[in-house]
CSV table of C-alpha atoms in Angstrom, one decimal:
chain,number,residue,atom,x,y,z
A,93,MET,CA,68.6,144.9,-78.1
A,94,ASN,CA,71.8,145.7,-76.3
A,95,ILE,CA,71.1,147.6,-73.1
A,96,LYS,CA,74.0,149.2,-71.3
A,97,PRO,CA,72.8,151.4,-68.5
A,98,PRO,CA,75.6,153.7,-67.5
A,99,LEU,CA,76.7,153.5,-63.8
A,100,ARG,CA,76.2,157.2,-63.4
A,101,ARG,CA,72.6,157.0,-64.7
A,102,THR,CA,71.8,154.0,-62.6
A,103,GLY,CA,73.1,155.7,-59.4
A,104,GLY,CA,71.0,158.8,-60.1
A,105,MET,CA,67.9,156.6,-60.7
A,106,LEU,CA,68.5,154.9,-57.3
A,107,ALA,CA,68.9,158.2,-55.6
A,108,MET,CA,65.6,159.5,-56.9
A,109,LEU,CA,63.8,156.3,-55.9
A,110,ALA,CA,65.3,156.4,-52.4
A,111,LEU,CA,64.3,160.1,-51.9
A,112,ALA,CA,60.8,159.4,-53.2
A,113,GLY,CA,60.4,156.5,-50.8
A,114,CYS,CA,61.6,158.3,-47.7
A,115,ALA,CA,59.0,159.0,-45.0
A,116,GLY,CA,59.8,161.5,-42.2
A,117,PHE,CA,59.3,161.4,-38.5
A,118,SER,CA,56.4,163.1,-36.8
A,119,GLY,CA,58.5,164.9,-34.2
A,120,ASP,CA,56.3,163.8,-31.2
A,121,ALA,CA,57.1,160.0,-31.5
A,122,GLY,CA,53.6,159.4,-32.8
A,123,MET,CA,51.8,160.8,-29.7
A,124,GLY,CA,49.6,163.1,-31.9
A,125,ALA,CA,48.1,159.9,-33.3
A,126,ILE,CA,46.7,158.8,-30.0
A,127,ASP,CA,46.0,162.0,-28.0
A,128,PRO,CA,42.5,162.5,-29.7
A,129,LEU,CA,41.5,158.9,-29.1
A,130,VAL,CA,42.4,159.1,-25.4
A,131,GLN,CA,40.8,162.6,-24.8
A,132,ALA,CA,37.6,161.5,-26.4
A,133,ARG,CA,37.4,158.4,-24.1
A,134,THR,CA,38.9,159.7,-20.9
A,135,GLY,CA,38.4,163.5,-20.9
A,136,ALA,CA,42.1,164.0,-20.3
A,137,PRO,CA,45.2,164.4,-22.6
A,138,ALA,CA,47.9,161.8,-23.2
A,139,ARG,CA,51.4,163.4,-23.4
A,140,LEU,CA,54.9,161.9,-23.8
A,141,LEU,CA,57.4,163.3,-21.4
A,142,LYS,CA,60.6,163.9,-23.5
A,143,THR,CA,62.3,167.1,-22.3
A,144,ASP,CA,62.9,169.0,-19.0
A,145,ALA,CA,60.2,171.5,-20.1
A,146,ASP,CA,57.7,168.6,-20.2
A,147,ARG,CA,58.7,167.6,-16.7
A,148,ARG,CA,58.5,171.1,-15.4
A,149,ALA,CA,55.0,171.5,-16.9
A,150,LEU,CA,54.0,168.2,-15.2
A,151,ASP,CA,55.3,169.5,-11.8
A,152,GLU,CA,53.3,172.6,-12.1
A,153,LEU,CA,50.2,170.6,-12.9
A,154,LEU,CA,50.7,168.3,-10.0
A,155,GLN,CA,51.2,171.3,-7.7
A,156,ALA,CA,47.9,172.8,-8.8
A,157,ARG,CA,45.9,169.5,-8.7
A,158,LEU,CA,47.3,168.3,-5.3
A,159,ALA,CA,46.7,171.7,-3.6
A,160,GLN,CA,43.1,170.8,-3.4
A,161,PRO,CA,41.2,167.6,-2.5
A,162,LEU,CA,41.9,165.3,-5.5
A,163,THR,CA,38.9,164.8,-7.8
A,164,VAL,CA,38.3,161.8,-9.9
A,165,ASP,CA,39.0,163.8,-13.1
A,166,GLY,CA,42.2,165.3,-11.6
A,167,ALA,CA,43.4,161.7,-10.7
A,168,VAL,CA,42.8,160.5,-14.3
A,169,GLU,CA,44.7,163.5,-15.7
A,170,ILE,CA,47.6,162.9,-13.4
A,171,ALA,CA,47.7,159.1,-14.2
A,172,LEU,CA,47.8,159.6,-17.9
A,173,LEU,CA,50.8,161.9,-17.6
A,174,ASN,CA,52.7,160.6,-14.6
A,175,ASN,CA,52.2,156.8,-14.7
A,176,ARG,CA,55.6,155.6,-15.7
A,177,THR,CA,54.4,152.2,-16.9
A,178,LEU,CA,52.1,154.1,-19.3
A,179,GLN,CA,54.8,156.4,-20.3
A,180,ALA,CA,56.9,153.4,-21.3
A,181,SER,CA,54.0,152.2,-23.4
A,182,TYR,CA,53.9,155.5,-25.1
A,183,TRP,CA,57.3,154.9,-26.5
A,184,GLU,CA,55.9,151.9,-28.4
A,185,LEU,CA,54.5,154.4,-30.8
A,186,GLY,CA,58.1,155.8,-31.5
A,187,ILE,CA,59.3,152.2,-32.2
A,188,ALA,CA,56.3,151.6,-34.6
A,189,GLU,CA,56.9,154.9,-36.2
A,190,ALA,CA,60.6,154.1,-36.8
A,191,ASP,CA,59.6,150.8,-38.4
A,192,LEU,CA,57.1,152.5,-40.6
A,193,VAL,CA,59.7,155.1,-41.8
A,194,GLN,CA,62.3,152.3,-42.4
A,195,ALA,CA,59.7,150.4,-44.4
A,196,GLY,CA,59.4,153.3,-46.7
A,197,ARG,CA,63.1,153.4,-47.5
A,198,LEU,CA,64.9,151.3,-50.0
A,199,GLN,CA,67.7,149.0,-49.2
A,200,ASN,CA,71.2,150.5,-49.7
A,201,PRO,CA,72.8,149.5,-52.9
A,202,ALA,CA,76.0,147.4,-52.9
A,203,PHE,CA,79.1,148.5,-54.5
A,204,GLY,CA,81.8,146.0,-55.6
A,205,PHE,CA,85.3,146.6,-56.6
A,206,GLN,CA,87.7,144.0,-58.0
A,207,ARG,CA,91.3,144.5,-59.3
A,208,THR,CA,93.4,141.7,-60.7
A,209,ARG,CA,96.7,141.7,-62.3
A,210,ASP,CA,98.3,139.2,-64.6
A,211,GLY,CA,101.8,140.3,-65.4
A,212,ASP,CA,101.5,143.6,-67.0
A,213,ASP,CA,97.8,143.2,-67.5
A,214,VAL,CA,95.5,144.9,-64.9
A,215,SER,CA,91.9,144.2,-64.8
A,216,ILE,CA,89.5,146.3,-62.8
A,217,GLU,CA,85.8,145.5,-62.2
A,218,ARG,CA,83.1,147.7,-60.6
A,219,THR,CA,79.6,146.6,-59.8
A,220,LEU,CA,76.7,148.4,-58.3
A,221,THR,CA,73.7,146.2,-57.3
A,222,PHE,CA,70.4,146.8,-55.5
A,223,ASN,CA,67.6,144.5,-54.4
A,224,LEU,CA,64.8,144.6,-56.9
A,225,VAL,CA,62.5,142.7,-54.6
A,226,SER,CA,62.7,145.6,-52.0
A,227,LEU,CA,61.9,148.0,-54.8
A,228,ILE,CA,58.9,146.0,-56.1
A,229,THR,CA,57.4,145.3,-52.7
A,230,ALA,CA,58.3,148.6,-51.0
A,231,PRO,CA,54.8,150.1,-51.4
A,232,LEU,CA,53.2,146.9,-50.0
A,233,ALA,CA,55.7,146.8,-47.2
A,234,SER,CA,54.8,150.3,-46.3
A,235,ARG,CA,51.2,149.5,-46.2
A,236,ILE,CA,51.8,146.6,-44.0
A,237,GLU,CA,53.9,148.7,-41.5
A,238,GLY,CA,51.3,151.4,-41.8
A,239,ARG,CA,48.7,149.0,-40.4
A,240,GLN,CA,51.1,147.9,-37.8
A,241,PHE,CA,51.6,151.5,-36.7
A,242,GLU,CA,47.8,152.0,-36.7
A,243,GLN,CA,47.4,148.8,-34.6
A,244,THR,CA,50.1,149.9,-32.2
A,245,ARG,CA,48.3,153.3,-31.9
A,246,LEU,CA,45.1,151.6,-30.9
A,247,GLN,CA,46.8,149.3,-28.5
A,248,VAL,CA,48.6,152.1,-26.7
A,249,ALA,CA,45.5,154.2,-26.7
A,250,ALA,CA,43.5,151.2,-25.2
A,251,GLU,CA,46.1,150.8,-22.5
A,252,ALA,CA,45.8,154.5,-21.7
A,253,VAL,CA,42.0,154.2,-21.4
A,254,GLN,CA,42.5,151.2,-19.3
A,255,VAL,CA,44.8,153.1,-16.9
A,256,ALA,CA,42.2,155.9,-16.8
A,257,ALA,CA,39.4,153.3,-15.9
A,258,ASP,CA,41.7,151.7,-13.2
A,259,THR,CA,42.4,155.1,-11.8
A,260,ARG,CA,38.7,155.9,-11.5
A,261,ARG,CA,38.0,152.7,-9.7
A,262,ALA,CA,41.0,153.2,-7.4
A,263,TRP,CA,39.8,156.6,-6.5
A,264,VAL,CA,36.3,155.4,-5.7
A,265,GLU,CA,37.8,152.6,-3.6
A,266,ALA,CA,40.0,155.1,-1.7
A,267,VAL,CA,37.3,157.6,-1.0
A,268,ALA,CA,34.9,154.9,0.1
A,269,ALA,CA,37.4,153.2,2.3
A,270,SER,CA,38.2,156.6,3.9
A,271,GLN,CA,34.6,157.3,4.5
A,272,ALA,CA,34.1,153.8,5.9
A,273,VAL,CA,36.9,154.5,8.4
A,274,ASP,CA,35.0,157.6,9.6
A,275,TYR,CA,31.9,155.6,10.2
A,276,ALA,CA,33.7,152.8,11.9
A,277,ARG,CA,35.2,155.3,14.3
A,278,GLN,CA,31.8,156.8,15.0
A,279,VAL,CA,30.5,153.3,15.8
A,280,ALA,CA,33.4,152.6,18.0
A,281,GLY,CA,32.9,155.9,19.8
A,282,ALA,CA,29.3,154.9,20.6
A,283,ALA,CA,30.4,151.5,21.7
A,284,GLU,CA,33.1,153.0,24.0
A,285,ALA,CA,30.5,155.2,25.6
A,286,SER,CA,28.1,152.3,26.1
A,287,ALA,CA,31.0,150.1,27.7
A,288,GLU,CA,32.0,153.0,30.1
A,289,LEU,CA,28.4,153.4,31.1
A,290,GLY,CA,27.9,149.7,31.6
A,291,GLN,CA,30.9,149.6,33.8
A,292,ARG,CA,29.8,152.5,36.1
A,293,MET,CA,26.4,150.9,36.4
A,294,ARG,CA,27.9,147.5,37.1
A,295,GLN,CA,30.0,149.2,39.9
A,296,ALA,CA,26.9,150.7,41.3
A,297,GLY,CA,25.2,147.3,41.3
A,298,ASN,CA,22.5,148.3,38.8
A,299,TRP,CA,23.6,146.0,36.0
A,300,SER,CA,24.5,142.4,35.6
A,301,ALA,CA,27.9,141.0,34.7
A,302,TYR,CA,26.3,139.5,31.5
A,303,ASP,CA,25.1,142.9,30.2
A,304,GLN,CA,28.4,144.6,31.0
A,305,ALA,CA,30.4,141.8,29.2
A,306,ARG,CA,28.2,142.1,26.1
A,307,GLU,CA,28.8,145.9,25.9
A,308,GLN,CA,32.6,145.4,26.3
A,309,ALA,CA,32.6,142.7,23.7
A,310,PHE,CA,30.8,145.0,21.3
A,311,TYR,CA,33.3,147.7,22.0
A,312,ALA,CA,36.3,145.4,21.4
A,313,GLU,CA,34.7,144.2,18.0
A,314,ALA,CA,34.1,147.9,17.0
A,315,MET,CA,37.8,148.6,17.7
A,316,ALA,CA,38.8,145.7,15.6
A,317,ASP,CA,36.5,147.0,12.8
A,318,VAL,CA,38.3,150.3,13.0
A,319,ALA,CA,41.7,148.6,12.5
A,320,ARG,CA,40.5,146.6,9.6
A,321,ALA,CA,38.9,149.7,7.9
A,322,THR,CA,42.0,151.7,8.4
A,323,GLN,CA,44.2,149.0,6.8
A,324,ALA,CA,41.8,148.6,3.9
A,325,ALA,CA,41.8,152.4,3.4
A,326,THR,CA,45.7,152.4,3.5
A,327,ALA,CA,45.8,149.7,0.9
A,328,ALA,CA,43.2,151.5,-1.4
A,329,ARG,CA,45.0,154.8,-1.1
A,330,GLU,CA,48.4,153.2,-1.9
A,331,HIS,CA,46.9,151.5,-4.9
A,332,LEU,CA,45.7,154.9,-6.2
A,333,THR,CA,49.1,156.4,-5.4
A,334,ARG,CA,50.9,153.8,-7.6
A,335,LEU,CA,48.6,154.5,-10.5
A,336,LEU,CA,49.2,158.2,-10.1
A,337,GLY,CA,52.9,157.7,-10.0
A,338,LEU,CA,53.3,159.8,-6.9
A,339,TRP,CA,55.9,159.6,-4.1
A,340,GLY,CA,57.5,161.6,-1.3
A,341,THR,CA,55.4,164.6,-0.2
A,342,GLN,CA,53.2,164.3,-3.3
A,343,ALA,CA,51.8,161.0,-1.9
A,344,GLN,CA,50.2,163.0,1.0
A,345,PHE,CA,47.5,164.3,-1.3
A,346,ARG,CA,44.0,164.8,0.1
A,347,LEU,CA,40.8,163.1,-1.0
A,348,PRO,CA,37.2,164.3,-0.7
A,349,GLU,CA,35.4,163.3,2.5
A,350,ARG,CA,32.7,161.4,0.7
A,351,LEU,CA,31.6,159.7,-2.5
A,352,PRO,CA,29.6,161.7,-5.2
A,353,ASP,CA,25.9,161.4,-4.7
A,354,LEU,CA,23.9,158.9,-6.6
A,355,PRO,CA,22.5,160.2,-10.0
A,356,ALA,CA,19.0,161.2,-10.2
A,357,ALA,CA,18.3,158.5,-12.7
A,358,PRO,CA,20.3,155.6,-14.2
A,359,ARG,CA,21.6,155.7,-17.8
A,360,ASP,CA,19.4,154.1,-20.3
A,361,ILE,CA,21.5,152.7,-23.1
A,362,ALA,CA,19.7,150.6,-25.7
A,363,ASP,CA,22.5,149.6,-28.0
A,364,VAL,CA,25.3,148.5,-25.7
A,365,GLU,CA,26.5,145.7,-27.9
A,366,GLN,CA,26.7,147.7,-31.0
A,367,ARG,CA,28.4,150.6,-29.2
A,368,ALA,CA,30.9,148.3,-27.7
A,369,VAL,CA,31.9,146.7,-31.1
A,370,ARG,CA,32.0,150.2,-32.7
A,371,GLU,CA,33.9,152.1,-30.0
A,372,ARG,CA,36.2,149.7,-28.2
A,373,LEU,CA,39.8,150.0,-29.2
A,374,ASP,CA,40.7,146.4,-28.7
A,375,VAL,CA,38.1,145.4,-31.3
A,376,GLN,CA,39.5,148.0,-33.7
A,377,ALA,CA,43.0,146.7,-33.0
A,378,ALA,CA,42.0,143.1,-33.7
A,379,ASN,CA,40.4,144.2,-37.0
A,380,LEU,CA,43.6,146.0,-38.1
A,381,ALA,CA,45.6,143.0,-37.2
A,382,THR,CA,43.4,140.9,-39.4
A,383,GLN,CA,43.8,143.3,-42.3
A,384,ARG,CA,47.6,143.5,-41.9
A,385,THR,CA,47.9,139.7,-41.8
A,386,ALA,CA,45.8,139.5,-45.0
A,387,THR,CA,48.2,142.0,-46.7
A,388,ALA,CA,51.2,140.1,-45.5
A,389,LEU,CA,49.6,136.9,-47.0
A,390,GLY,CA,49.4,138.5,-50.4
A,391,LEU,CA,53.0,139.6,-50.1
A,392,THR,CA,54.1,136.0,-49.4
A,393,ARG,CA,52.2,134.7,-52.3
A,394,ALA,CA,53.6,137.3,-54.6
A,395,THR,CA,57.2,136.5,-53.7
A,396,ARG,CA,57.0,132.8,-53.1
A,397,PHE,CA,59.3,132.0,-56.1
A,398,ILE,CA,61.6,135.0,-55.9
A,399,ASN,CA,63.6,134.9,-52.9
A,400,VAL,CA,66.8,136.7,-54.0
A,401,LEU,CA,66.5,139.0,-57.0
A,402,GLU,CA,69.2,141.5,-57.5
A,403,LEU,CA,70.0,143.9,-60.4
A,404,GLY,CA,73.4,145.4,-60.8
A,405,ALA,CA,75.3,147.6,-63.2
A,406,VAL,CA,78.7,146.4,-64.2
A,407,ARG,CA,81.6,148.3,-65.5
A,408,GLU,CA,84.8,146.5,-66.3
A,409,SER,CA,88.2,147.9,-67.4
A,410,ASP,CA,90.8,145.8,-68.9
A,411,GLY,CA,93.8,147.9,-69.7
A,412,GLY,CA,92.6,150.4,-72.3
A,413,ALA,CA,89.4,148.5,-73.2
A,414,LYS,CA,86.2,149.2,-71.2
A,415,ALA,CA,83.1,147.1,-71.0
A,416,ARG,CA,79.7,147.9,-69.6
A,417,GLY,CA,76.6,145.9,-68.9
A,418,TYR,CA,74.4,144.6,-66.1
A,419,GLU,CA,73.9,141.4,-64.3
A,420,VAL,CA,70.8,139.8,-62.7
A,421,THR,CA,70.9,137.3,-59.9
A,422,LEU,CA,68.0,135.1,-59.5
A,423,GLU,CA,67.6,132.2,-57.0
A,424,ILE,CA,66.3,129.1,-58.7
A,425,PRO,CA,63.4,127.4,-56.9
A,426,LEU,CA,64.6,123.8,-57.2
A,427,PHE,CA,64.1,122.7,-53.6
A,428,ASP,CA,61.9,125.4,-51.9
A,429,TRP,CA,58.9,126.3,-53.9
A,430,GLY,CA,57.5,128.6,-51.0
A,431,GLY,CA,54.6,126.4,-50.1
A,432,ALA,CA,55.6,126.2,-46.5
A,433,ARG,CA,55.7,130.0,-46.1
A,434,THR,CA,52.3,130.4,-47.8
A,435,ALA,CA,50.7,127.8,-45.6
A,436,ARG,CA,52.1,129.5,-42.5
A,437,ALA,CA,50.8,132.8,-43.7
A,438,GLU,CA,47.4,131.4,-44.2
A,439,ALA,CA,47.4,129.8,-40.8
A,440,VAL,CA,48.4,133.1,-39.2
A,441,TYR,CA,45.6,134.9,-41.1
A,442,MET,CA,42.9,132.4,-39.9
A,443,GLN,CA,44.3,132.8,-36.4
A,444,ALA,CA,43.8,136.5,-36.6
A,445,VAL,CA,40.3,136.1,-38.0
A,446,ASN,CA,39.3,133.8,-35.0
A,447,ARG,CA,40.9,136.2,-32.6
A,448,LEU,CA,38.9,139.1,-34.0
A,449,ALA,CA,35.8,137.1,-33.7
A,450,ALA,CA,36.6,136.1,-30.1
A,451,THR,CA,37.4,139.8,-29.3
A,452,ALA,CA,34.1,141.0,-30.7
A,453,THR,CA,32.1,138.2,-29.0
A,454,GLY,CA,33.8,139.0,-25.7
A,455,ALA,CA,33.1,142.8,-26.1
A,456,ARG,CA,29.4,142.2,-26.7
A,457,SER,CA,29.2,139.9,-23.6
A,458,ALA,CA,31.1,142.3,-21.4
A,459,ALA,CA,28.8,145.2,-22.5
A,460,ARG,CA,25.7,143.2,-21.7
A,461,GLU,CA,27.0,142.1,-18.3
A,462,SER,CA,28.4,145.5,-17.4
A,463,TYR,CA,25.2,147.3,-18.2
A,464,GLN,CA,23.1,144.8,-16.2
A,465,GLY,CA,25.5,145.1,-13.2
A,466,TYR,CA,25.3,149.0,-13.5
A,467,ARG,CA,21.5,148.9,-13.4
A,468,ASN,CA,21.4,146.5,-10.5
A,469,ALA,CA,24.0,148.5,-8.6
A,470,TYR,CA,21.9,151.6,-9.1
A,471,ASP,CA,18.7,149.8,-7.9
A,472,VAL,CA,20.5,148.6,-4.7
A,473,ALA,CA,22.0,152.0,-3.9
A,474,ARG,CA,18.6,153.8,-4.6
A,475,HIS,CA,16.9,151.2,-2.3
A,476,TYR,CA,19.2,152.1,0.5
A,477,ARG,CA,18.9,155.8,-0.1
A,478,ASP,CA,15.1,155.9,-0.6
A,479,VAL,CA,13.9,153.0,1.7
A,480,VAL,CA,16.5,151.7,4.2
A,481,ILE,CA,18.0,155.0,5.3
A,482,PRO,CA,14.7,156.9,5.7
A,483,LEU,CA,13.3,153.9,7.7
A,484,ARG,CA,16.4,153.9,10.0
A,485,LYS,CA,16.0,157.6,10.5
A,486,LYS,CA,12.3,157.2,11.4
A,487,ILE,CA,13.2,154.5,13.9
A,488,SER,CA,15.9,156.6,15.3
A,489,ASN,CA,13.5,159.5,15.9
A,490,GLU,CA,10.9,157.3,17.5
A,491,THR,CA,13.6,155.7,19.7
A,492,LEU,CA,14.7,159.1,20.8
A,493,LEU,CA,11.2,160.1,21.7
A,494,ARG,CA,10.7,157.0,23.8
A,495,TYR,CA,14.0,157.7,25.5
A,496,ASN,CA,13.0,161.2,26.3
A,497,GLY,CA,9.7,159.8,27.7
A,498,MET,CA,11.8,157.4,29.8
A,499,LEU,CA,10.2,154.5,28.0
A,500,LEU,CA,13.6,153.2,26.8
A,501,SER,CA,16.9,152.8,28.5
A,502,THR,CA,20.2,154.5,27.4
A,503,PHE,CA,21.6,151.2,26.1
A,504,GLU,CA,18.6,150.7,23.8
A,505,LEU,CA,19.3,154.3,22.5
A,506,LEU,CA,22.9,153.4,21.9
A,507,ALA,CA,22.0,150.2,20.2
A,508,ASP,CA,19.7,152.0,17.8
A,509,ALA,CA,22.5,154.5,17.0
A,510,ARG,CA,24.8,151.5,16.2
A,511,GLU,CA,22.1,150.0,13.9
A,512,GLN,CA,21.7,153.4,12.2
A,513,ARG,CA,25.5,153.7,11.6
A,514,ALA,CA,25.5,150.2,10.1
A,515,ALA,CA,22.7,151.0,7.7
A,516,VAL,CA,24.6,154.2,6.6
A,517,ASN,CA,27.8,152.2,6.2
A,518,ALA,CA,25.9,149.8,4.0
A,519,TYR,CA,24.7,152.6,1.9
A,520,ILE,CA,28.2,153.8,1.5
A,521,GLY,CA,29.1,150.3,0.2
A,522,ALA,CA,26.2,150.3,-2.2
A,523,LEU,CA,27.1,153.7,-3.4
A,524,LYS,CA,30.8,152.6,-3.9
A,525,GLU,CA,29.6,149.5,-5.9
A,526,PHE,CA,27.5,151.8,-8.1
A,527,TRP,CA,30.4,154.0,-9.1
A,528,LEU,CA,32.6,151.0,-9.7
A,529,ALA,CA,29.9,149.5,-11.9
A,530,GLU,CA,29.7,152.7,-13.9
A,531,SER,CA,33.5,152.7,-14.4
A,532,SER,CA,33.2,149.0,-15.5
A,533,LEU,CA,30.4,150.0,-18.0
A,534,GLU,CA,32.5,152.7,-19.5
A,535,THR,CA,35.4,150.3,-20.0
A,536,ALA,CA,33.1,147.8,-21.6
A,537,LEU,CA,31.7,150.3,-24.0
A,538,GLY,CA,35.0,151.8,-25.0
A,539,GLY,CA,34.9,155.2,-23.5
A,540,ARG,CA,33.7,157.7,-20.9
A,541,LEU,CA,30.0,158.2,-20.9
A,542,PRO,CA,28.4,161.8,-20.7
A,543,ALA,CA,27.8,163.1,-17.2
A,544,VAL,CA,24.3,162.9,-15.7
A,545,PRO,CA,22.7,165.1,-13.0
A,546,GLN,CA,23.2,163.9,-9.4
A,547,SER,CA,20.6,163.8,-6.7
A,548,GLN,CA,21.0,164.6,-3.0
A,549,GLY,CA,22.6,161.8,-1.1
A,550,ALA,CA,20.9,160.3,2.0
A,551,ALA,CA,24.1,159.6,3.8
A,552,ARG,CA,25.4,162.5,5.9
């Protein structure tokens, strides 16, 4: 059979194939693919700032949130929108979407024109060629890039969830540090009063130099504690400020005076391992990476012998005579049979399989560790709230009664006040560790946990 595809018909066929393979852009750089994931796990939206209108909307949001003491949920909302490192990661979706669209489009055909002259004889040759391999493998390549886009979607969403978790922890650290500064100043105030009283009694001859020096030393140490607590509060606040992406007057935001109260009861989660493997985005991303690698391995095996395969329509004019036909160019596998490429693909696949197993194993372990740490942190904070603080209050009341009955001195009363402040400060630390442990548990399980009722705190 003599096949002579006309050049016009071949071009029309290529145009239809190209149009059929074209994939369009989403218009939001792929952000619509991760916003549901992020909102479900953080309670706040993820948005890409592309236009001046987006920036104005963000400025209005910042003005509204920063007008009041910044809550932990408000901090997470700001970080997901205003953290510039995270905004840069959002653009990874646009890159992956462009690669996906490109994979769905055929390679452009090549047009060749040749004109030769021998005396009065003029020969003109035209060729139109296109890559058959790209046509044959286009659906498979699109599936590979589709999995790559899905993997990128999960990775970017996981980074957003991580930023939200880091912001929650930074908020807890900043509020606890500010609260610790207040208590350190109260202790320093009590120490200052004791030192002044000791100095007056020493001048009156009613106190020894040893007792006066001891009170002065405690006051000096209390002032050093205030300086250290102030520096720690500054560092914690600046860490939170960096995560929020704030600067200038926006960095002067206010925080609540104290941490939230301890919940009435701890969370009871029976299936922490299964939930971590099911919900964590890094596990899902590793699973998709394995699937994508497996698909790529199949593509390598299918094309191991066909490296360059091109089909072209040829039209040749020689004076008045015209000739039509086609040509096929095929690389002959004499030296490279594709074994190295196949072996490499298999090695990459097994690498992905082992990484998936490692990710799942690590997720299970992190879930167990975080849940145990969460329960222990709750028990310690509850012990301070229900046992230590009530005992310290009882001791303080008894000390005050004895002081009023002139059975204890002023310095014993001040010493008891210092001990009570130290116990309250320890409770603040335990409460901070609990909220940090809850944030770590949410990270280990792949998303935010439902809110639980809170009890009335003991530290006031």
